[in-house]
CSV table of C-alpha atoms (C1' of nucleotides) in Angstrom, one decimal:
chain,number,residue,atom,x,y,z
A,257,UNK,CA,-24.4,18.6,-32.4
A,258,UNK,CA,-24.2,17.9,-28.7
A,259,UNK,CA,-23.5,19.1,-25.2
A,260,UNK,CA,-20.0,20.1,-24.3
A,261,UNK,CA,-17.9,18.8,-21.4
A,262,UNK,CA,-17.9,21.0,-18.3
A,263,UNK,CA,-14.4,20.1,-17.3
A,264,UNK,CA,-11.0,19.6,-19.0
A,265,UNK,CA,-9.4,16.2,-18.6
A,266,UNK,CA,-5.9,17.7,-18.0
A,267,UNK,CA,-7.2,19.7,-15.1
A,268,UNK,CA,-9.2,17.1,-13.2
A,269,UNK,CA,-6.5,14.5,-13.6
A,270,UNK,CA,-4.2,16.7,-11.6
A,271,UNK,CA,-6.4,16.5,-8.6
A,272,UNK,CA,-6.6,12.7,-9.0
A,273,UNK,CA,-2.8,12.5,-9.2
A,274,UNK,CA,-2.5,14.4,-5.9
A,275,UNK,CA,-4.9,12.0,-4.2
A,276,UNK,CA,-3.1,8.9,-5.5
A,277,UNK,CA,0.2,10.4,-4.6
A,278,UNK,CA,-0.9,11.0,-1.1
A,279,UNK,CA,-2.9,7.8,-0.4
A,280,UNK,CA,-1.7,5.2,-2.9
A,281,UNK,CA,-4.0,3.3,-5.3
A,282,UNK,CA,-6.0,1.0,-3.1
A,283,UNK,CA,-6.7,3.5,-0.4
A,284,UNK,CA,-8.1,6.0,-2.8
A,285,UNK,CA,-11.7,5.3,-3.5
A,286,UNK,CA,-13.8,6.3,-6.5
A,287,UNK,CA,-15.9,8.4,-4.1
A,288,UNK,CA,-12.8,10.3,-3.0
A,289,UNK,CA,-11.8,10.8,-6.6
A,290,UNK,CA,-15.1,12.3,-7.6
A,291,UNK,CA,-15.0,14.8,-4.8
A,292,UNK,CA,-11.4,15.8,-5.5
A,293,UNK,CA,-11.8,15.9,-9.2
A,294,UNK,CA,-15.1,17.8,-9.0
A,295,UNK,CA,-16.8,15.5,-11.5
A,296,UNK,CA,-19.0,12.6,-10.8
A,297,UNK,CA,-18.5,8.9,-11.5
A,298,UNK,CA,-20.2,8.9,-14.8
A,299,UNK,CA,-17.9,11.5,-16.2
A,300,UNK,CA,-14.9,9.8,-14.7
A,301,UNK,CA,-15.7,6.5,-16.3
A,302,UNK,CA,-16.6,8.0,-19.6
A,303,UNK,CA,-13.3,9.9,-19.7
A,304,UNK,CA,-10.9,7.4,-18.3
A,305,UNK,CA,-12.7,4.0,-18.5
A,306,UNK,CA,-11.9,2.7,-15.1
A,307,UNK,CA,-10.3,3.6,-11.8
A,308,UNK,CA,-7.1,2.1,-13.2
A,309,UNK,CA,-7.5,4.3,-16.2
A,310,UNK,CA,-7.6,7.3,-14.0
A,311,UNK,CA,-4.5,6.1,-12.2
A,312,UNK,CA,-2.5,5.4,-15.4
A,313,UNK,CA,-3.3,8.9,-16.6
A,314,UNK,CA,-2.3,10.3,-13.2
A,315,UNK,CA,1.1,8.7,-13.5
A,316,UNK,CA,1.5,10.3,-16.9
A,317,UNK,CA,0.5,13.6,-15.4
A,318,UNK,CA,3.1,13.1,-12.6
A,319,UNK,CA,5.8,12.4,-15.2
A,320,UNK,CA,4.9,15.6,-16.8
A,321,UNK,CA,5.2,17.4,-13.5
A,322,UNK,CA,8.7,16.1,-12.9
A,323,UNK,CA,9.9,16.3,-16.5
A,324,UNK,CA,11.5,19.7,-15.7
A,325,UNK,CA,14.0,18.2,-13.3
A,326,UNK,CA,14.6,15.3,-15.5
A,327,UNK,CA,15.5,17.5,-18.4
A,328,UNK,CA,17.7,19.5,-16.1
A,329,UNK,CA,19.5,16.3,-15.3
A,330,UNK,CA,19.7,15.3,-18.9
A,331,UNK,CA,21.1,18.7,-19.9
A,332,UNK,CA,23.6,18.9,-17.1
A,333,UNK,CA,27.3,18.9,-18.1
A,334,UNK,CA,29.0,18.4,-14.8
A,335,UNK,CA,28.8,14.6,-14.6
A,336,UNK,CA,28.1,13.3,-11.2
A,337,UNK,CA,27.3,16.7,-9.8
A,338,UNK,CA,24.2,16.8,-12.1
A,339,UNK,CA,23.0,13.6,-10.5
A,340,UNK,CA,23.5,15.0,-7.0
A,341,UNK,CA,21.5,18.1,-8.0
A,342,UNK,CA,18.8,15.7,-9.3
A,343,UNK,CA,18.6,14.1,-5.9
A,344,UNK,CA,18.2,17.4,-4.2
A,345,UNK,CA,15.6,18.5,-6.8
A,346,UNK,CA,13.7,15.3,-6.2
A,347,UNK,CA,13.1,15.9,-2.5
A,348,UNK,CA,12.5,19.6,-3.1
A,349,UNK,CA,9.5,18.8,-5.3
A,350,UNK,CA,7.9,17.0,-2.4
A,351,UNK,CA,9.0,19.5,0.3
A,352,UNK,CA,7.0,22.4,-0.9
A,353,UNK,CA,4.2,21.8,1.5
A,354,UNK,CA,0.6,21.0,0.4
A,355,UNK,CA,2.4,18.5,-1.9
A,356,UNK,CA,2.4,14.9,-0.9
A,357,UNK,CA,5.8,13.5,0.1
A,358,UNK,CA,7.8,10.9,-1.6
A,359,UNK,CA,7.6,10.0,-5.3
A,360,UNK,CA,4.4,8.7,-6.9
A,361,UNK,CA,6.4,6.4,-9.2
A,362,UNK,CA,8.3,4.9,-6.3
A,363,UNK,CA,5.2,4.6,-4.2
A,364,UNK,CA,3.5,2.8,-7.0
A,365,UNK,CA,6.4,0.5,-7.6
A,366,UNK,CA,6.2,-0.5,-4.0
A,367,UNK,CA,2.5,-0.9,-3.8
A,368,UNK,CA,2.3,-3.1,-6.9
A,369,UNK,CA,5.5,-5.0,-6.4
A,370,UNK,CA,3.9,-8.3,-5.4
A,371,UNK,CA,0.7,-7.8,-7.3
A,372,UNK,CA,2.2,-8.2,-10.8
A,373,UNK,CA,-0.3,-5.9,-12.5
A,374,UNK,CA,1.0,-5.7,-16.1
A,375,UNK,CA,-0.1,-2.3,-17.3
A,376,UNK,CA,1.2,-0.6,-14.2
A,377,UNK,CA,4.5,-2.6,-13.8
A,378,UNK,CA,5.3,-1.7,-17.4
A,379,UNK,CA,4.9,2.0,-16.8
A,380,UNK,CA,7.2,1.8,-13.8
A,381,UNK,CA,9.9,-0.3,-15.6
A,382,UNK,CA,9.9,2.1,-18.5
A,383,UNK,CA,10.4,5.1,-16.3
A,384,UNK,CA,13.1,3.4,-14.2
A,385,UNK,CA,15.0,2.4,-17.3
A,386,UNK,CA,15.0,6.0,-18.6
A,387,UNK,CA,16.5,7.3,-15.3
A,388,UNK,CA,19.1,4.5,-15.2
A,389,UNK,CA,20.3,5.3,-18.8
A,390,UNK,CA,20.7,9.0,-17.9
A,391,UNK,CA,22.7,8.0,-14.9
A,392,UNK,CA,25.0,5.9,-17.0
A,393,UNK,CA,25.3,8.7,-19.6
A,394,UNK,CA,26.3,11.2,-16.9
A,395,UNK,CA,28.7,8.8,-15.2
A,396,UNK,CA,30.4,8.2,-18.6
A,397,UNK,CA,31.3,11.9,-18.6
A,398,UNK,CA,33.5,11.4,-15.5
A,399,UNK,CA,37.1,10.1,-15.2
A,400,UNK,CA,38.5,6.8,-16.2
A,401,UNK,CA,35.8,4.2,-15.8
A,402,UNK,CA,35.7,0.6,-16.9
A,403,UNK,CA,32.3,-0.4,-18.1
A,404,UNK,CA,31.7,-2.8,-15.2
A,405,UNK,CA,32.3,-0.2,-12.5
A,406,UNK,CA,30.1,2.1,-14.4
A,407,UNK,CA,27.1,-0.3,-14.3
A,408,UNK,CA,27.8,-0.9,-10.7
A,409,UNK,CA,27.7,2.7,-9.9
A,410,UNK,CA,24.5,3.2,-11.9
A,411,UNK,CA,22.8,0.4,-10.0
A,412,UNK,CA,24.0,2.0,-6.8
A,413,UNK,CA,22.6,5.4,-7.7
A,414,UNK,CA,19.3,4.0,-9.0
A,415,UNK,CA,18.6,2.2,-5.7
A,416,UNK,CA,19.9,5.2,-3.7
A,417,UNK,CA,17.4,7.4,-5.5
A,418,UNK,CA,14.6,5.0,-4.9
A,419,UNK,CA,15.6,4.8,-1.2
A,420,UNK,CA,15.7,8.5,-1.0
A,421,UNK,CA,12.1,8.8,-2.3
A,422,UNK,CA,10.9,6.3,0.3
A,423,UNK,CA,12.9,8.0,3.0
A,424,UNK,CA,11.5,11.4,2.1
A,425,UNK,CA,8.1,10.2,3.4
A,426,UNK,CA,9.4,9.4,6.8
A,427,UNK,CA,12.7,11.2,7.6
A,428,UNK,CA,13.4,14.8,8.3
A,429,UNK,CA,15.4,17.3,6.1
A,430,UNK,CA,18.6,16.9,8.0
A,431,UNK,CA,18.6,13.1,7.7
A,432,UNK,CA,17.9,13.4,4.0
A,433,UNK,CA,20.7,15.9,3.5
A,434,UNK,CA,23.1,13.6,5.4
A,435,UNK,CA,22.1,10.8,3.2
A,436,UNK,CA,22.7,12.6,0.0
A,437,UNK,CA,26.0,14.1,1.1
A,438,UNK,CA,27.5,10.7,2.0
A,439,UNK,CA,26.0,9.1,-1.1
A,440,UNK,CA,28.0,11.3,-3.3
A,441,UNK,CA,31.0,11.8,-1.1
A,442,UNK,CA,33.4,9.6,-3.2
A,443,UNK,CA,32.6,10.0,-6.8
B,159,UNK,CA,-13.8,-26.4,33.2
B,160,UNK,CA,-14.1,-25.7,29.5
B,161,UNK,CA,-13.2,-26.6,26.0
B,162,UNK,CA,-9.6,-26.0,24.9
B,163,UNK,CA,-8.4,-24.0,21.9
B,164,UNK,CA,-7.6,-26.1,18.9
B,165,UNK,CA,-4.8,-23.8,17.7
B,166,UNK,CA,-1.8,-22.1,19.2
B,167,UNK,CA,-1.7,-18.3,18.8
B,168,UNK,CA,2.0,-18.3,18.1
B,169,UNK,CA,1.5,-20.8,15.2
B,170,UNK,CA,-1.4,-19.2,13.4
B,171,UNK,CA,0.1,-15.7,13.7
B,172,UNK,CA,3.0,-16.9,11.7
B,173,UNK,CA,0.7,-17.6,8.7
B,174,UNK,CA,-0.9,-14.2,9.2
B,175,UNK,CA,2.5,-12.5,9.2
B,176,UNK,CA,3.5,-14.1,5.9
B,177,UNK,CA,0.3,-12.9,4.3
B,178,UNK,CA,0.7,-9.3,5.6
B,179,UNK,CA,4.4,-9.4,4.5
B,180,UNK,CA,3.4,-10.4,1.0
B,181,UNK,CA,0.3,-8.3,0.5
B,182,UNK,CA,0.5,-5.4,2.9
B,183,UNK,CA,-2.2,-4.5,5.4
B,184,UNK,CA,-5.0,-3.2,3.3
B,185,UNK,CA,-4.8,-5.8,0.6
B,186,UNK,CA,-5.1,-8.6,3.1
B,187,UNK,CA,-8.7,-9.3,3.9
B,188,UNK,CA,-10.1,-11.1,7.0
B,189,UNK,CA,-11.3,-13.9,4.7
B,190,UNK,CA,-7.8,-14.4,3.4
B,191,UNK,CA,-6.5,-14.4,6.9
B,192,UNK,CA,-8.9,-17.1,8.1
B,193,UNK,CA,-7.9,-19.4,5.3
B,194,UNK,CA,-4.2,-18.9,5.8
B,195,UNK,CA,-4.4,-19.1,9.6
B,196,UNK,CA,-6.7,-22.1,9.5
B,197,UNK,CA,-9.1,-20.7,12.0
B,198,UNK,CA,-12.3,-18.8,11.4
B,199,UNK,CA,-13.2,-15.2,12.1
B,200,UNK,CA,-14.7,-15.8,15.5
B,201,UNK,CA,-11.4,-17.3,16.8
B,202,UNK,CA,-9.4,-14.6,15.1
B,203,UNK,CA,-11.4,-11.9,16.8
B,204,UNK,CA,-11.5,-13.6,20.2
B,205,UNK,CA,-7.7,-14.1,20.1
B,206,UNK,CA,-6.6,-10.8,18.6
B,207,UNK,CA,-9.5,-8.4,18.9
B,208,UNK,CA,-9.4,-6.9,15.4
B,209,UNK,CA,-7.7,-7.1,12.1
B,210,UNK,CA,-5.3,-4.5,13.4
B,211,UNK,CA,-4.7,-6.7,16.4
B,212,UNK,CA,-3.7,-9.5,14.2
B,213,UNK,CA,-1.4,-7.2,12.3
B,214,UNK,CA,0.3,-5.8,15.4
B,215,UNK,CA,0.9,-9.3,16.6
B,216,UNK,CA,2.3,-10.2,13.2
B,217,UNK,CA,4.8,-7.4,13.4
B,218,UNK,CA,6.0,-8.7,16.8
B,219,UNK,CA,6.3,-12.2,15.2
B,220,UNK,CA,8.3,-10.7,12.4
B,221,UNK,CA,10.6,-9.0,14.9
B,222,UNK,CA,11.1,-12.3,16.6
B,223,UNK,CA,12.0,-13.9,13.2
B,224,UNK,CA,14.7,-11.3,12.5
B,225,UNK,CA,16.0,-11.1,16.0
B,226,UNK,CA,18.7,-13.5,15.2
B,227,UNK,CA,20.4,-11.2,12.7
B,228,UNK,CA,19.9,-8.2,14.9
B,229,UNK,CA,21.6,-10.0,17.8
B,230,UNK,CA,24.4,-11.0,15.4
B,231,UNK,CA,24.8,-7.3,14.5
B,232,UNK,CA,24.7,-6.3,18.1
B,233,UNK,CA,27.4,-8.9,19.1
B,234,UNK,CA,29.7,-8.2,16.1
B,235,UNK,CA,33.0,-6.7,17.0
B,236,UNK,CA,34.4,-5.6,13.7
B,237,UNK,CA,32.6,-2.2,13.5
B,238,UNK,CA,31.4,-1.3,10.1
B,239,UNK,CA,31.9,-4.8,8.7
B,240,UNK,CA,29.2,-6.0,11.1
B,241,UNK,CA,26.8,-3.6,9.6
B,242,UNK,CA,27.7,-4.7,6.1
B,243,UNK,CA,27.1,-8.3,7.1
B,244,UNK,CA,23.7,-7.2,8.6
B,245,UNK,CA,22.8,-5.7,5.2
B,246,UNK,CA,23.6,-9.0,3.4
B,247,UNK,CA,21.8,-11.0,6.1
B,248,UNK,CA,18.7,-8.8,5.6
B,249,UNK,CA,18.3,-9.5,2.0
B,250,UNK,CA,19.2,-13.2,2.6
B,251,UNK,CA,16.1,-13.6,4.8
B,252,UNK,CA,13.9,-12.6,2.0
B,253,UNK,CA,15.7,-14.4,-0.7
B,254,UNK,CA,15.1,-17.9,0.6
B,255,UNK,CA,12.2,-18.4,-1.7
B,256,UNK,CA,8.7,-19.1,-0.5
B,257,UNK,CA,9.4,-16.1,1.8
B,258,UNK,CA,8.0,-12.8,0.7
B,259,UNK,CA,10.6,-10.2,-0.4
B,260,UNK,CA,11.5,-6.9,1.3
B,261,UNK,CA,11.1,-6.2,5.0
B,262,UNK,CA,7.7,-6.2,6.7
B,263,UNK,CA,8.6,-3.3,8.9
B,264,UNK,CA,9.7,-1.1,6.0
B,265,UNK,CA,6.7,-2.1,3.9
B,266,UNK,CA,4.5,-1.1,6.8
B,267,UNK,CA,6.3,2.1,7.3
B,268,UNK,CA,5.6,2.9,3.7
B,269,UNK,CA,2.0,1.9,3.6
B,270,UNK,CA,1.1,3.9,6.8
B,271,UNK,CA,3.4,6.9,6.2
B,272,UNK,CA,0.6,9.2,5.3
B,273,UNK,CA,-2.2,7.6,7.3
B,274,UNK,CA,-0.8,8.6,10.7
B,275,UNK,CA,-2.1,5.5,12.5
B,276,UNK,CA,-0.8,5.8,16.0
B,277,UNK,CA,-0.3,2.3,17.2
B,278,UNK,CA,1.4,1.2,14.1
B,279,UNK,CA,3.6,4.3,13.6
B,280,UNK,CA,4.8,3.9,17.2
B,281,UNK,CA,5.9,0.3,16.6
B,282,UNK,CA,7.8,1.4,13.5
B,283,UNK,CA,9.6,4.3,15.2
B,284,UNK,CA,10.6,2.1,18.1
B,285,UNK,CA,12.1,-0.5,15.8
B,286,UNK,CA,13.9,2.1,13.7
B,287,UNK,CA,15.4,3.8,16.7
B,288,UNK,CA,16.8,0.5,18.0
B,289,UNK,CA,18.6,-0.1,14.7
B,290,UNK,CA,19.9,3.4,14.5
B,291,UNK,CA,21.4,3.1,18.0
B,292,UNK,CA,23.1,-0.1,17.2
B,293,UNK,CA,24.5,1.5,14.0
B,294,UNK,CA,25.9,4.4,16.1
B,295,UNK,CA,27.4,2.0,18.6
B,296,UNK,CA,29.1,0.0,15.9
B,297,UNK,CA,30.4,3.1,14.2
B,298,UNK,CA,31.9,4.3,17.4
B,299,UNK,CA,34.1,1.2,17.4
B,300,UNK,CA,35.8,2.6,14.3
B,301,UNK,CA,38.6,5.1,13.9
B,302,UNK,CA,38.7,8.7,14.8
B,303,UNK,CA,35.2,10.1,14.6
B,304,UNK,CA,33.8,13.4,15.6
B,305,UNK,CA,30.3,13.0,16.9
B,306,UNK,CA,28.7,14.9,14.1
B,307,UNK,CA,30.1,12.8,11.4
B,308,UNK,CA,29.0,9.8,13.3
B,309,UNK,CA,25.4,10.9,13.3
B,310,UNK,CA,25.6,11.7,9.7
B,311,UNK,CA,26.9,8.3,8.9
B,312,UNK,CA,24.3,6.6,11.0
B,313,UNK,CA,21.6,8.5,9.2
B,314,UNK,CA,23.1,7.5,5.9
B,315,UNK,CA,23.2,3.8,6.8
B,316,UNK,CA,19.7,3.9,8.2
B,317,UNK,CA,18.2,5.3,5.1
B,318,UNK,CA,20.4,3.0,3.0
B,319,UNK,CA,19.1,0.0,4.9
B,320,UNK,CA,15.6,1.1,4.3
B,321,UNK,CA,16.3,1.7,0.6
B,322,UNK,CA,17.7,-1.8,0.4
B,323,UNK,CA,14.6,-3.4,1.8
B,324,UNK,CA,12.5,-1.6,-0.7
B,325,UNK,CA,14.8,-2.4,-3.5
B,326,UNK,CA,14.9,-6.0,-2.6
B,327,UNK,CA,11.3,-6.3,-3.8
B,328,UNK,CA,12.0,-5.0,-7.2
B,329,UNK,CA,15.7,-5.4,-8.1
B,330,UNK,CA,17.8,-8.5,-8.8
B,331,UNK,CA,20.6,-10.0,-6.8
B,332,UNK,CA,23.4,-8.4,-8.8
B,333,UNK,CA,21.9,-4.9,-8.5
B,334,UNK,CA,21.5,-5.4,-4.7
B,335,UNK,CA,25.1,-6.6,-4.3
B,336,UNK,CA,26.4,-3.7,-6.3
B,337,UNK,CA,24.4,-1.4,-4.1
B,338,UNK,CA,25.8,-2.9,-0.8
B,339,UNK,CA,29.4,-2.9,-2.1
B,340,UNK,CA,29.4,0.7,-3.0
B,341,UNK,CA,27.5,1.7,0.1
B,342,UNK,CA,30.3,0.4,2.2
B,343,UNK,CA,33.2,1.1,0.0
B,344,UNK,CA,34.6,4.1,1.9
B,345,UNK,CA,34.2,3.4,5.6
C,102,DA,C1',-38.4,25.5,-33.5
C,103,DA,C1',-37.4,20.7,-34.0
C,104,DT,C1',-34.2,17.1,-33.7
C,105,DA,C1',-30.2,14.4,-32.7
C,106,DT,C1',-26.4,13.7,-30.0
C,107,DA,C1',-23.6,14.0,-26.2
C,108,DA,C1',-23.0,15.0,-21.0
C,109,DC,C1',-25.0,15.4,-16.7
C,110,DT,C1',-27.5,13.7,-12.1
C,111,DA,C1',-28.5,10.4,-8.9
C,112,DA,C1',-30.0,6.1,-7.8
C,113,DG,C1',-28.7,1.4,-7.6
C,114,DC,C1',-26.1,-3.0,-8.5
C,115,DA,C1',-23.4,-7.1,-7.0
C,116,DA,C1',-19.4,-8.2,-4.5
C,117,DG,C1',-16.4,-7.7,-0.8
C,118,DA,C1',-14.9,-5.4,3.4
C,119,DG,C1',-14.6,-5.8,8.8
C,120,DC,C1',-17.1,-7.4,12.5
C,121,DT,C1',-21.0,-9.8,15.3
C,122,DT,C1',-24.0,-13.2,16.9
C,123,DA,C1',-27.0,-17.3,17.7
C,124,DG,C1',-26.8,-22.1,18.4
C,125,DG,C1',-24.3,-26.3,18.8
C,126,DA,C1',-20.0,-29.0,20.3
C,127,DA,C1',-16.4,-30.2,23.4
C,128,DA,C1',-14.2,-30.8,27.9
C,129,DG,C1',-13.2,-30.1,33.0
C,130,DA,C1',-15.8,-29.9,37.6
C,131,DT,C1',-19.4,-31.7,40.3
D,41,DA,C1',-24.2,-38.3,34.0
D,42,DT,C1',-25.0,-33.5,34.5
D,43,DC,C1',-23.7,-28.9,34.5
D,44,DT,C1',-21.0,-25.1,33.3
D,45,DT,C1',-17.9,-22.7,30.8
D,46,DT,C1',-15.4,-22.1,26.9
D,47,DC,C1',-14.7,-22.6,21.8
D,48,DC,C1',-16.3,-23.4,17.0
D,49,DT,C1',-19.4,-23.2,13.0
D,50,DA,C1',-22.0,-20.6,10.0
D,51,DA,C1',-24.9,-17.2,8.9
D,52,DG,C1',-25.7,-12.5,8.7
D,53,DC,C1',-25.0,-7.5,9.8
D,54,DT,C1',-23.8,-2.9,8.0
D,55,DC,C1',-20.8,-0.3,5.3
D,56,DT,C1',-17.9,0.6,1.3
D,57,DT,C1',-16.0,-0.8,-2.9
D,58,DG,C1',-15.8,-0.3,-8.3
D,59,DC,C1',-19.0,0.2,-11.8
D,60,DT,C1',-23.6,0.8,-14.4
D,61,DT,C1',-27.9,2.6,-15.9
D,62,DA,C1',-32.3,5.0,-16.4
D,63,DG,C1',-33.8,9.5,-16.9
D,64,DT,C1',-32.9,14.5,-17.7
D,65,DT,C1',-30.5,18.6,-19.5
D,66,DA,C1',-27.8,21.1,-22.7
D,67,DT,C1',-26.1,22.2,-27.3
D,68,DA,C1',-24.9,22.1,-32.4
D,69,DT,C1',-27.2,21.1,-36.7
D,70,DT,C1',-31.2,21.1,-39.6
DNA sequence: AATATAACTAAGCAAGAGCTTAGGAAAGAT
DNA sequence: ATCTTTCCTAAGCTCTTGCTTAGTTATATT
């Protein structure tokens, strides 16, 4: 017995995500969001509660967007090679132009590192933990490994992946390829 | 024939630098700056022209602060070992508490990556180039190296260093050590 | 058709941003 | 002591921020 929404939340949030991805949280204003999403502030706030609400939903949307390559990593059966492919897939996502560069999760982790925002930090930690566990799982498929070396290597790869995402915003394709090649040269 | 300044620019800029280092550019307001620097906005603007002026001067101040470890790197004579030491020195700078974590240059590079601000981007590129050239120089001191591999390795180390600075904000000491150890394991 | 409920528009709110300015205070030159 | 030049205080300027609200429009139910 009432009027229907003229937009779908899943659709407008995608536009929001791209904006946050490109500019970060603070540099994206609610006015910019309403233009990009094609809805006005009232609708935004009634659908997502707050700017932070839009942002958290954007992160979920992003996770959905990259779920494909994460599943690919998870289902890979060639150990360390699967992780290497994951690295290449990651920068490929952001190199189809018109897409922002870098990784939204990593960008966010950086922007909020010192702020200590709880809801956002939690999202990031959760995501990072998932990736690390997959790395460990894949590394376990490899040759002789004592547990300690395994953790060491997982930490290395996790930070390397994070570094890659950051580097992708600034460095060129050749530099990134050089980086990945040497990262995996001795596994 | 006039009144004298009640502060020294070199002293107040250090406080500004710490604030920018901790919060980034956008999240640091002029009101916060005047409290931290102990001078009011009039003095700030008459000494540095604008908020961005304060920021650019803060970066110079930061470069001065880390010049020690860069000179140490430059003067090292044990090739790749010198670079490894440089990595450890870099995270040491930010692990004496009361200092912000990460690297101001890297933070800035990240924050302004998509903005395309000219003055700031130029500062970053200049600094990055210097580091890369030192890396190449140190790598040249090592064993047999064709030029191409050398560039590849320099790119690797440059991105690895950048990744380390980012990681230092989020990861613990053990993870960082693991990362550095494996980064340099096969040189 | 009348009514109730939800969604839209657009205007506006307080707070904070970067920056400016008028007026007084300090100190070297005369 | 006076004058002149510089510096400091404090208030205020305009613009933008995240968010709200009054008033209107559209739709499902009766």
